[in-house]
Amino acid sequence: MTNSYNDTYDGIGSGQALSAEKMTKALNLMEKVANKVETGTLSDGNTSAQYPSAKVVWDSLKDAEERIVQNAAVGFEVTANKATVANWVANKSSDVKYPTCKAVSALLTETQESTTNKVTTVTQSDTQYPTAKAVYAALGGKEVTANKVTAANWAANKNNDVKYPTCKAVAEQLPHGDFERT
């Protein structure tokens, strides 16, 4: 009687008696013929238990190669479309080419910053960027979150003119029930 598959097997030693248990363990280590895919091409429908025949692998590679040639391949890298540091300028306007990591890294250096777009005051512009000092100045006068009073610390801060309550803190202090101010 066969048992469930496991991958432990010590083998059948020379001169040992052959048992059904050892023979089952040996057979369980073999691929199941029912899991062999012999026709078609590999696809998302295949499972991890299946294994392809050499013909299916060959057909799948030929199919992938044809899709690459037709530029219809998804998930395949076409190495002829790789843009490196050396050929970036010639390919930077291409929608087909893609940069290598080294090319992207070279583009992200400090020397790429256009200082003509730096401004010292915060403005609404998609092409300009403010300095850190300009951002700090623009944020001056905003509430400091350390001054926030929650429902839990209302009693200790209810007479403070610097701190401000959260909506929940205010709602818990209002009389219960619906009311309307006149």
XYZ file of C-alpha atoms in Angstrom:
182
model
C 0.000 0.000 0.000
C 1.388 3.407 -0.927
C 1.712 6.256 1.530
C 1.682 10.007 1.025
C 4.657 11.565 -0.710
C 7.616 12.676 1.360
C 11.196 13.308 0.357
C 12.975 11.193 2.959
C 14.516 7.974 1.711
C 17.561 6.114 2.958
C 17.751 3.780 -0.008
C 17.791 -0.009 -0.233
C 21.168 -1.300 0.819
C 22.988 -4.191 -0.804
C 22.049 -7.526 0.723
C 18.949 -6.123 2.450
C 15.572 -7.638 1.954
C 13.312 -5.651 -0.328
C 10.177 -4.440 1.402
C 7.044 -2.819 0.054
C 7.657 0.201 2.287
C 11.176 0.817 0.894
C 9.996 0.276 -2.668
C 7.105 2.767 -2.127
C 9.544 5.355 -0.761
C 11.786 4.871 -3.811
C 8.853 5.214 -6.216
C 7.490 8.271 -4.402
C 10.710 10.137 -5.203
C 10.055 9.827 -8.921
C 8.049 12.414 -10.841
C 4.438 11.437 -11.349
C 3.798 10.757 -15.053
C 0.325 12.267 -14.672
C 1.996 15.635 -13.955
C 3.963 15.705 -17.221
C 2.852 18.430 -19.668
C 3.496 17.139 -23.182
C 1.584 19.525 -25.439
C 1.107 23.255 -25.831
C 3.204 25.941 -24.172
C 3.783 26.920 -20.569
C 1.171 29.264 -19.109
C -0.341 30.625 -15.908
C -2.600 27.568 -15.897
C 0.295 25.258 -15.100
C 0.801 24.164 -11.486
C 3.918 23.713 -9.372
C 3.326 19.928 -9.395
C 3.624 19.783 -13.191
C 6.811 19.447 -15.199
C 7.191 20.172 -18.935
C 8.548 17.888 -21.604
C 11.523 19.102 -23.629
C 9.150 19.797 -26.556
C 6.892 22.023 -24.408
C 9.929 23.986 -23.179
C 11.183 24.370 -26.768
C 7.748 25.432 -28.045
C 7.374 27.919 -25.158
C 10.760 29.494 -25.873
C 10.002 29.765 -29.589
C 6.602 31.317 -28.780
C 8.249 33.833 -26.435
C 10.869 34.674 -29.051
C 8.148 35.318 -31.655
C 6.264 37.598 -29.228
C 9.458 39.521 -28.482
C 10.121 40.021 -32.166
C 6.560 41.319 -32.586
C 7.025 43.609 -29.522
C 4.013 41.985 -27.927
C 5.903 40.229 -25.127
C 4.970 41.030 -21.569
C 7.460 40.220 -18.843
C 10.478 39.785 -21.088
C 13.483 42.069 -21.236
C 14.700 42.928 -24.698
C 18.382 43.587 -24.085
C 18.687 45.517 -27.347
C 16.439 48.163 -25.747
C 18.705 48.763 -22.766
C 20.010 52.327 -22.368
C 23.319 52.617 -20.508
C 25.212 55.624 -19.148
C 27.156 55.758 -22.401
C 24.108 55.893 -24.686
C 21.579 57.673 -22.421
C 21.607 60.991 -24.303
C 20.861 59.286 -27.620
C 17.969 57.282 -26.106
C 16.416 59.603 -23.503
C 13.367 60.373 -25.663
C 12.598 56.743 -26.510
C 9.400 55.076 -25.303
C 10.877 51.675 -26.154
C 14.299 51.881 -24.498
C 14.764 51.547 -20.717
C 17.711 52.700 -18.565
C 19.960 50.451 -16.503
C 20.233 51.036 -12.767
C 23.688 52.531 -13.291
C 22.288 54.995 -15.837
C 19.531 56.064 -13.434
C 22.030 56.390 -10.589
C 24.245 58.602 -12.732
C 21.259 60.825 -13.510
C 20.388 61.253 -9.833
C 23.605 62.959 -8.768
C 23.675 66.390 -7.127
C 25.068 68.002 -10.256
C 21.742 67.447 -12.021
C 19.954 70.107 -9.928
C 18.969 73.188 -11.872
C 19.683 76.062 -9.489
C 17.801 78.465 -11.761
C 14.547 76.941 -10.433
C 15.398 77.504 -6.743
C 13.331 80.212 -5.035
C 13.604 81.761 -1.583
C 9.853 82.112 -1.079
C 7.176 79.437 -1.405
C 5.177 79.861 -4.613
C 2.715 77.753 -6.555
C 4.928 76.544 -9.360
C 5.487 73.172 -10.981
C 8.961 74.133 -12.188
C 10.412 75.860 -9.121
C 11.373 74.485 -5.710
C 11.747 76.411 -2.447
C 14.779 76.362 -0.181
C 14.523 74.805 3.279
C 14.554 78.286 4.835
C 11.632 79.345 2.621
C 9.597 76.305 3.686
C 10.380 76.932 7.361
C 9.310 80.564 7.038
C 6.085 79.568 5.253
C 5.215 77.175 8.058
C 5.725 79.820 10.755
C 2.567 80.660 12.677
C 1.048 77.199 12.239
C -0.234 75.332 15.292
C 2.309 73.151 17.062
C 0.984 69.631 17.571
C 2.502 69.584 21.065
C -0.226 72.143 21.963
C -3.042 69.750 21.031
C -5.369 68.787 23.896
C -7.189 65.461 23.654
C -10.210 64.238 25.591
C -7.852 62.344 27.888
C -5.865 65.442 28.993
C -8.676 68.042 28.872
C -8.925 68.539 32.651
C -5.258 69.464 33.019
C -5.334 71.944 30.113
C -8.839 73.460 30.080
C -7.633 76.908 31.215
C -4.651 77.159 28.841
C -4.695 79.947 26.206
C -1.915 78.394 24.103
C -3.274 74.897 23.684
C -6.207 73.884 21.476
C -8.657 70.980 21.890
C -9.448 68.227 19.402
C -13.022 67.855 18.169
C -13.478 64.805 20.391
C -12.320 66.751 23.452
C -14.881 69.475 22.710
C -17.709 67.019 21.959
C -17.176 65.260 25.285
C -17.496 68.553 27.149
C -20.790 69.525 25.508
C -24.064 68.602 27.219
C -25.369 65.239 26.061
C -28.268 65.166 23.658
C -29.162 67.228 20.654
C -29.295 70.981 21.075
C -29.238 74.015 18.875
C -27.636 77.376 19.516
C -29.933 80.335 19.054
